[in-house]
Structures are given as C-alpha cells and as structure tokens.
mmCIF file of C-alpha atoms and ligand atoms in Angstrom:
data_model
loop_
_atom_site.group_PDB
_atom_site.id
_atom_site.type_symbol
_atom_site.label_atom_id
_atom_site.label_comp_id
_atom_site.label_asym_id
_atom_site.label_seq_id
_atom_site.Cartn_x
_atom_site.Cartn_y
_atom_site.Cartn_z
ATOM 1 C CA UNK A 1445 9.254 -18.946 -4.633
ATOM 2 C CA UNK A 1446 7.338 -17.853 -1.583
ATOM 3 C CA UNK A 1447 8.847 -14.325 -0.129
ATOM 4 C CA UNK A 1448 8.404 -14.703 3.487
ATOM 5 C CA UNK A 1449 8.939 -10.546 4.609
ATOM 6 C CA UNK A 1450 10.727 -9.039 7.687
ATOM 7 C CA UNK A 1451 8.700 -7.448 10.443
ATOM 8 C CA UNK A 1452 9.817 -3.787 9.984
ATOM 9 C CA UNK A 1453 9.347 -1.223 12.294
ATOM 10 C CA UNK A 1454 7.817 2.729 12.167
ATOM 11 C CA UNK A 1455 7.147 4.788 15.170
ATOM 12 C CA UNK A 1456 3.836 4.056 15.727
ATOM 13 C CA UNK A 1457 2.921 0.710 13.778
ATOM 14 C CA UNK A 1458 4.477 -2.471 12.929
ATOM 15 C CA UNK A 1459 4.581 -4.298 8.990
ATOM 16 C CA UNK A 1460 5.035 -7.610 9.751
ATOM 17 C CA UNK A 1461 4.245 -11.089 7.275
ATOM 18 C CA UNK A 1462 1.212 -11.967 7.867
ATOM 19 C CA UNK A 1463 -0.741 -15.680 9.102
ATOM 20 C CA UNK A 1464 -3.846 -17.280 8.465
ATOM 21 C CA UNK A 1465 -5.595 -15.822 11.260
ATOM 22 C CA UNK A 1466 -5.144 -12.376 9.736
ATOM 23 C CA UNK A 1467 -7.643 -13.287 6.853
ATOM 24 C CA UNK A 1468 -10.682 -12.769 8.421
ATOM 25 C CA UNK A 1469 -9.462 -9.633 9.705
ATOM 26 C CA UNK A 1470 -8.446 -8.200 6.261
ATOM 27 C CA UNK A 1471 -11.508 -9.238 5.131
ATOM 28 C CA UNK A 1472 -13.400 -6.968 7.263
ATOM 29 C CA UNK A 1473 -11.478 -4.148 6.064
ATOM 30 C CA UNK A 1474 -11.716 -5.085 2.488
ATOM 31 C CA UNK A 1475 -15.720 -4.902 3.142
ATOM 32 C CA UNK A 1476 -15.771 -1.397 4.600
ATOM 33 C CA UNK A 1477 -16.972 1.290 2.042
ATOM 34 C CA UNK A 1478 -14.034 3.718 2.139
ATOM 35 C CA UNK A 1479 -12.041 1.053 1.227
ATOM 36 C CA UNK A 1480 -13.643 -0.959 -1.033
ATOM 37 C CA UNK A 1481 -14.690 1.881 -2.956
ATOM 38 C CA UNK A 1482 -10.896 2.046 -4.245
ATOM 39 C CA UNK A 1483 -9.296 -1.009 -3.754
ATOM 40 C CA UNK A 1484 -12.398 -3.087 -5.917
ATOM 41 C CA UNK A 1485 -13.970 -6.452 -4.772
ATOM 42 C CA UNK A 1486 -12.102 -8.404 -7.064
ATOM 43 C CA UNK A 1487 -10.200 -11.207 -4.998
ATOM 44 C CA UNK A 1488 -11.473 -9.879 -1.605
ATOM 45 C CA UNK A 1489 -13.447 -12.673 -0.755
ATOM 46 C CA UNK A 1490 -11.996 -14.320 2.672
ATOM 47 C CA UNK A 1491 -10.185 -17.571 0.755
ATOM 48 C CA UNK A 1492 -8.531 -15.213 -1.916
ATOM 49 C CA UNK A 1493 -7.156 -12.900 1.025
ATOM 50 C CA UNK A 1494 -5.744 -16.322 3.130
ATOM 51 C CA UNK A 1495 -4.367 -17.216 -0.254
ATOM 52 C CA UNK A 1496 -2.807 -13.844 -0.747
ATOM 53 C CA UNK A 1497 -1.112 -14.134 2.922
ATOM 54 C CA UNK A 1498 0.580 -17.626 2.468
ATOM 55 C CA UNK A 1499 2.667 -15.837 -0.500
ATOM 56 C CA UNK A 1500 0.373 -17.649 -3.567
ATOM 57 C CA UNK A 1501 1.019 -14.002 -5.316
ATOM 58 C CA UNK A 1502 3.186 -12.405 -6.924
ATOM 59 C CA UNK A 1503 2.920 -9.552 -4.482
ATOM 60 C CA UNK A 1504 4.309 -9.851 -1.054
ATOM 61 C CA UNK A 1505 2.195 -8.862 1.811
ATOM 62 C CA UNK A 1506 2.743 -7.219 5.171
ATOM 63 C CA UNK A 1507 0.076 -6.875 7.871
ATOM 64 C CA UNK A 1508 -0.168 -3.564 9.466
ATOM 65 C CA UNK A 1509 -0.540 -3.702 13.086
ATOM 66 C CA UNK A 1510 -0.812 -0.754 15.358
ATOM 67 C CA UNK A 1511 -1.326 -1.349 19.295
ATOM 68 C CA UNK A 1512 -1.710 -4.795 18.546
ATOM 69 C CA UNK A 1513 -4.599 -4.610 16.265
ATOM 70 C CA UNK A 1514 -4.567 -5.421 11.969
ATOM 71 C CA UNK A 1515 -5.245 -2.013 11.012
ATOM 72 C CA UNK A 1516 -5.002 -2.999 7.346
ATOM 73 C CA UNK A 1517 -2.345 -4.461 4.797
ATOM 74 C CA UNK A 1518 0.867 -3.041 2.411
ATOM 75 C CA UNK A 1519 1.888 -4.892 -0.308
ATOM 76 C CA UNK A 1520 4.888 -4.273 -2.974
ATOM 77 C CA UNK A 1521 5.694 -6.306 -6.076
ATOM 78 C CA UNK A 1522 9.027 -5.974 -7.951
ATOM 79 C CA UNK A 1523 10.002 -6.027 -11.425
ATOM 80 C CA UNK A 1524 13.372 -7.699 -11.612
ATOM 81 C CA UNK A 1525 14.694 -7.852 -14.995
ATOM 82 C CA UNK A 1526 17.496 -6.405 -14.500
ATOM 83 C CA UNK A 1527 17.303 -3.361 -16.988
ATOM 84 C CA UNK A 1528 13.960 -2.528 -15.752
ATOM 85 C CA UNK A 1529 14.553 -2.980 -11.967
ATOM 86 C CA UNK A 1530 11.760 -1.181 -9.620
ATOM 87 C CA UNK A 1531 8.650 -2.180 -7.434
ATOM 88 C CA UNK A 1532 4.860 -0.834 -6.906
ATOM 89 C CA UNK A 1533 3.357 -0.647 -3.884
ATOM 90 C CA UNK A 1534 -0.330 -0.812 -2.810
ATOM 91 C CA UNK A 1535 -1.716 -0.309 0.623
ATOM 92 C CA UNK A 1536 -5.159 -0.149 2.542
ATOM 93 C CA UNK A 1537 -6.280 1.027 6.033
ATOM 94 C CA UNK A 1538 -9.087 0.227 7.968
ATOM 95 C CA UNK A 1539 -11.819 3.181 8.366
ATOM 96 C CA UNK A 1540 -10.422 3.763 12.348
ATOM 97 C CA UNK A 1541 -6.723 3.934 11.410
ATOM 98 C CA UNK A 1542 -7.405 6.099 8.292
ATOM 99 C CA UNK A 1543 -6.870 10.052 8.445
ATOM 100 C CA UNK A 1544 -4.020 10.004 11.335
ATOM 101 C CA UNK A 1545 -0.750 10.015 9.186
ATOM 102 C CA UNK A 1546 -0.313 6.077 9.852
ATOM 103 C CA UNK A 1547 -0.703 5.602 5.623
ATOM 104 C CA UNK A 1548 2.366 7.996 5.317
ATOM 105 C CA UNK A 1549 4.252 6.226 7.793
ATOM 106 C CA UNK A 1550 3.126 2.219 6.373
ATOM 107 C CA UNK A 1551 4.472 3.627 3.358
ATOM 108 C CA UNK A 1552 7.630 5.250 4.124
ATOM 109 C CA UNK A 1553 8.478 2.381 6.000
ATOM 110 C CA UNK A 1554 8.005 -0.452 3.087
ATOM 111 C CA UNK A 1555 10.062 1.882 0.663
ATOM 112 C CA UNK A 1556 12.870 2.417 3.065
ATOM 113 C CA UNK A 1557 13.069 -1.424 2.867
ATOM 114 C CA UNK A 1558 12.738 -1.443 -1.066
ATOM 115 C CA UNK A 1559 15.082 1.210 -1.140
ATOM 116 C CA UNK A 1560 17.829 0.129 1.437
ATOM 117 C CA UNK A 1561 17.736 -3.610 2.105
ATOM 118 C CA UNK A 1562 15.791 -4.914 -1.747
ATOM 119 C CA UNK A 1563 18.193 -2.033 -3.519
ATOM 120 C CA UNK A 1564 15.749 -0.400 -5.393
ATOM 121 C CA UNK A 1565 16.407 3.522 -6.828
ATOM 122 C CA UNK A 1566 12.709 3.487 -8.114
ATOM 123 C CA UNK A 1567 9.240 2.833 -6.673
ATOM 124 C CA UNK A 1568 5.475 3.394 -8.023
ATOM 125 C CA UNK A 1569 2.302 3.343 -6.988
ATOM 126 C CA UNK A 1570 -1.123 4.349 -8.849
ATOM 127 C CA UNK A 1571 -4.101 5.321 -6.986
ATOM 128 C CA UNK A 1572 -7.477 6.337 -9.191
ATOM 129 C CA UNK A 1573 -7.410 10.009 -10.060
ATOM 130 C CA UNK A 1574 -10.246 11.042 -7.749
ATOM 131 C CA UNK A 1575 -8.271 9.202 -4.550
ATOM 132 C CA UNK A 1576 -7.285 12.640 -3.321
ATOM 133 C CA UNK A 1577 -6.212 11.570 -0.068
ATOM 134 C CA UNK A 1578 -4.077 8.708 -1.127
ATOM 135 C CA UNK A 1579 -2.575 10.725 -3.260
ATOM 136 C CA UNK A 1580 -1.933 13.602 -0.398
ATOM 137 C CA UNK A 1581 -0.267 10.917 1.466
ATOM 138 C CA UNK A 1582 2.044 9.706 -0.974
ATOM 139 C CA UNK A 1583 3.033 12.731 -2.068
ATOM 140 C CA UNK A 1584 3.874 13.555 1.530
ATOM 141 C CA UNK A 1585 6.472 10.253 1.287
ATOM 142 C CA UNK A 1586 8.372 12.039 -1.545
ATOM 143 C CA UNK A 1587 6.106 10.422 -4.772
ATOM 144 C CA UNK A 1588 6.143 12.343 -7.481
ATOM 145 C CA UNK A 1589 3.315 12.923 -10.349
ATOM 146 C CA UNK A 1590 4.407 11.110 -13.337
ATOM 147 C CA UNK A 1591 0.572 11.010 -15.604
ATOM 148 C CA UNK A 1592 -2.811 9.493 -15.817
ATOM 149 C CA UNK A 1593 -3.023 5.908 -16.883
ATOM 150 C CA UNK A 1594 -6.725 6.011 -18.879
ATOM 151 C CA UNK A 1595 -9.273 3.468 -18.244
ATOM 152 C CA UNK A 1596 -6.867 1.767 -16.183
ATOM 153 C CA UNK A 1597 -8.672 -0.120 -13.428
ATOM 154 C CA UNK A 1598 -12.273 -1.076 -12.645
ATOM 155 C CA UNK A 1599 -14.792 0.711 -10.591
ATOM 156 C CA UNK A 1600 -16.722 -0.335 -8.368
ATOM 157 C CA UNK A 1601 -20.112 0.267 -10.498
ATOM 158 C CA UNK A 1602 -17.748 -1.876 -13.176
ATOM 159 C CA UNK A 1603 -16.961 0.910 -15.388
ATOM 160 C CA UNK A 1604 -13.137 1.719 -16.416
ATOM 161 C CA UNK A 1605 -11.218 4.541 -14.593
ATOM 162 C CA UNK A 1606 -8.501 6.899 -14.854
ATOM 163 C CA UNK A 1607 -5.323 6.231 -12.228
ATOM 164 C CA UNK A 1608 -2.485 8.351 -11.471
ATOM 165 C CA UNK A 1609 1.098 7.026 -11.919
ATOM 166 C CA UNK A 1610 3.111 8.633 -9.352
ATOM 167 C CA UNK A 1611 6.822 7.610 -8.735
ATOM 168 C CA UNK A 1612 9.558 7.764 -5.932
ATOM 169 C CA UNK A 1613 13.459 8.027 -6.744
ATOM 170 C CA UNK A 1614 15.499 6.486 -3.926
ATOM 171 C CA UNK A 1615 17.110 10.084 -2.948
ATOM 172 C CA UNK A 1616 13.692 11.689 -2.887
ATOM 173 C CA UNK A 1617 11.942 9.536 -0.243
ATOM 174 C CA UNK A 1618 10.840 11.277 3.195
ATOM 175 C CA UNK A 1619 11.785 8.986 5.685
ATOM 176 C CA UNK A 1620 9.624 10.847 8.519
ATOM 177 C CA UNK A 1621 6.659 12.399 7.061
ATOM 178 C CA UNK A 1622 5.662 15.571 8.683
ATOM 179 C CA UNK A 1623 2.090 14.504 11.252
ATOM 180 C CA UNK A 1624 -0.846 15.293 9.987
ATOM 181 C CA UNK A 1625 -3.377 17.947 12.137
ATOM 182 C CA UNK A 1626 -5.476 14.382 12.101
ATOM 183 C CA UNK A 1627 -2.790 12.253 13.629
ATOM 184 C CA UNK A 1628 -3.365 13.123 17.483
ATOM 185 C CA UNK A 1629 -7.056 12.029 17.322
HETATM 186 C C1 LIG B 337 -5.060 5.945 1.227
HETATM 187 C C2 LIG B 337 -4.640 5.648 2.659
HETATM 188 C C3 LIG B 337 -3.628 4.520 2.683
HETATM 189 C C4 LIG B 337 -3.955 6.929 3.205
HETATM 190 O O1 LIG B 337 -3.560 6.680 4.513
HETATM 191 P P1 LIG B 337 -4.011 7.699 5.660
HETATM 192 O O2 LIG B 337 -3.292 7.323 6.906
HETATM 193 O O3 LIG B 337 -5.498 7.739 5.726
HETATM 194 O O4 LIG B 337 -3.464 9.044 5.073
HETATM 195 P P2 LIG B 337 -2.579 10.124 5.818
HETATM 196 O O5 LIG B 337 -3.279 10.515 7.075
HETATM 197 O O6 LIG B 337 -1.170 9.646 5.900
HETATM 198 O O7 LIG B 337 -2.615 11.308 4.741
HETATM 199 C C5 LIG B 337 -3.799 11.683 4.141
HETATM 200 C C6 LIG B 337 -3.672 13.118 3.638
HETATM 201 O O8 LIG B 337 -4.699 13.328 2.696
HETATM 202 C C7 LIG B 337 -5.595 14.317 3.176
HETATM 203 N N1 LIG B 337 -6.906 13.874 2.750
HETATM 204 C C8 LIG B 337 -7.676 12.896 3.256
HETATM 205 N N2 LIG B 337 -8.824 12.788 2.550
HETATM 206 C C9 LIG B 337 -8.751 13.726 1.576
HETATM 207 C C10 LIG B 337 -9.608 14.128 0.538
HETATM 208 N N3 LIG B 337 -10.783 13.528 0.315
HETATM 209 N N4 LIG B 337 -9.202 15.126 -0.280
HETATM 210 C C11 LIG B 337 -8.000 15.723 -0.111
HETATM 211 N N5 LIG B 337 -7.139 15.378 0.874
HETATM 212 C C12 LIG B 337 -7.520 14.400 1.694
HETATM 213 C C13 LIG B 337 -5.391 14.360 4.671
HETATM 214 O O9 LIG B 337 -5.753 15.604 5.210
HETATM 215 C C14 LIG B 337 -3.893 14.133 4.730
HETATM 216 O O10 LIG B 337 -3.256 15.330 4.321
HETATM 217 P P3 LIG B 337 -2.098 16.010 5.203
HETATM 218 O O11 LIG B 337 -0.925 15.135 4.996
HETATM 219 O O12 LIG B 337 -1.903 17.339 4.623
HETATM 220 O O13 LIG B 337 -2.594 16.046 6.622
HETATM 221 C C15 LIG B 337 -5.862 5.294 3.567
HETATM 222 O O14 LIG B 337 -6.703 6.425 3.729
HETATM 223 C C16 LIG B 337 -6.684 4.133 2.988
HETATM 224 O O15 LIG B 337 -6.312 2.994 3.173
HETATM 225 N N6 LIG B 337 -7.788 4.450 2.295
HETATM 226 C C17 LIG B 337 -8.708 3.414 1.771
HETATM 227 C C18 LIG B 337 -8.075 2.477 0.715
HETATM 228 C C19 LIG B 337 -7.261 3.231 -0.305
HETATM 229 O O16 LIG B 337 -7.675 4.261 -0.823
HETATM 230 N N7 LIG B 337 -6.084 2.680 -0.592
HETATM 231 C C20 LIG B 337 -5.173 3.257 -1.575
HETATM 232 C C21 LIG B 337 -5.320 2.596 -2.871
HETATM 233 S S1 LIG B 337 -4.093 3.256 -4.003
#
C-alpha cells in the first residue's frame, strides 16, 4: 500500500510528500559530488527517483523544502513486525542547504513524527564511517553509536565499505538541536 506522508513542519523548512515535478529536482541533487559521494548512484537516475516519489518503495519519502525551494529529500522505512517494531531513516541535502543546521532539524522533525504520531520508541540510521558530518548531525538529534556494520554498502569507486549503526530511543531525541556557528550564513 502506497504511504502518502503529512507535510510536517520545523522552524525553518518544510517535509512535505513529494510530486512528479520534484524528480528532476532531486535528481540534480543526487548528481552533485558531496552527495553522491555517500548516498551511491544506484537508483538515482531521474525515472528511479519519480518512481521513488509516487510511493513504488518500501521507503516513504518527504521533500525538503526551505523558502520554497527542494533543498533535498528524507526518507524513513519501518519494520513492523510487531516484536521487532522500529524505522531507519536516510536523508540528503543539496550542496547550498548543507552545513547550516537544516540536516539536524529535517531529521528531528521526521523522528518526532516516528516517535509521536507512527509510535515508534526506536529509530536508526547508518551513515559510512568516514561521513563525519552526518554523523555530527545526528548525533546532535540524540543518535547514539551502536557499531560498525563491515563491508556494508558500496562505494562509489564500487568497493565495499564500513557504516556506522547509530540509534535513537524515543526519550533521547533532541527536539531543537542547538544552531550550528554555520547556520546564519
Ligand atoms: C549529512 C547531511 C544530511 C547533514 O546535514 P547538514 O545540515 O549539512 O548538517 P548540520 O549542519 O545539521 O550538522 C553538521 C555538523 O557536522 C559538522 N561537520 C560538517 N562536515 C564535517 C566534517 N567533514 N567533519 C566533521 N564534522 C563535520 C558541522 O560542523 C556540524 O557540526 P556542529 O553541529 O557542531 O555545528 C548533509 O550534509 C548531506 O545531505 N550531505 C550529503 C549526503 C549525505 O551525506 N547524506 C547522509 C547519508 S547517511
């Protein structure tokens, strides 16, 4: 069944489902080297991406809009057997939006949802081990190390990589992330 997702609101950007005309936009980002130097080319071509925002996933997809503009994408999937209950999130931001705190924000938005209106009490998410800053701005939601996953996902050059498993109890999540020095640029 197709999740169609709420628009959800942070202080400075909007998560809201996205539409076909948000494809070509995502698919810009996808392109740009600090991004696709973590997030992989697999399924980035334009169709895959207008596949991925009509809900033909199993991951349901918000576009991030600040000022009016697609400043990149969040995603979360959820497990839902019931004695295994959680979801992972994954998120990217274009190259102008990175850097300003607005990653922090995307993200503690989408897990107040999980948390308050899906009823989760646990959420992951697993950047590479070298994505420093992703993993500065999760931590600065509330995540929490957990390990490395070996030879988890594919580089870019196609060899296997190491990711980090980091994970987020509902009572540790930081709703308002401190700003970041960056964030007024
Ligand atoms: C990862 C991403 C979502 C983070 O969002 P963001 O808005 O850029 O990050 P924030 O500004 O909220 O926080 C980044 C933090 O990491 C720090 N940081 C940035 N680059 C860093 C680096 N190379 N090494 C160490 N810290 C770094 C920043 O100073 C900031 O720290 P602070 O909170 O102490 O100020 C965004 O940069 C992005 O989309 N990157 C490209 C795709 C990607 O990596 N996606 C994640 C896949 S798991």
């Amino acid at each position: 069944m197709t999740t169609v997702p709420p628009s959800l609101f942070g202080r400075r950007l909007l998560l809201r489902a996205g539409q076909r005309a948000d494809a070509a936009a995502l698919h810009r980002i996808r392109c740009q080297p600090s991004v696709s130097e973590w997030w992989g080319v697999a399924h980035s071509k334009e169709h895959e991406i207008a596949a991925e925002l009509r809900g033909e996933s199993d991951e349901v997809l918000f576009v991030i809009e600040v000022d009016g503009e697609v400043a990149g994408s969040i995603q979360y999937s959820e497990e839902n057997e019931p004695d295994y209950r959680q979801a992972g999130m994954d998120i990217y931001l274009a190259e102008a939006f990175q850097g300003r705190g607005l990653g922090a924000e995307a993200i503690a938005v989408l897990a107040g949802y999980l948390i308050d209106e899906r009823g989760h009490h646990r959420l992951t998410i697993d950047p590479a081990v070298d994505n420093a800053g992703a993993i500065r701005c999760y931590v600065r939601v509330g995540f929490r190390r957990v390990g490395v996953m070996r030879c988890c996902e594919r580089a870019p050059d196609g060899s296997w990589r190491d990711a980090l498993l980091l994970d987020l109890l509902a009572d540790e999540l930081i709703r308002s992330p401190v700003q970041s020095a960056g964030q007024s640029r």
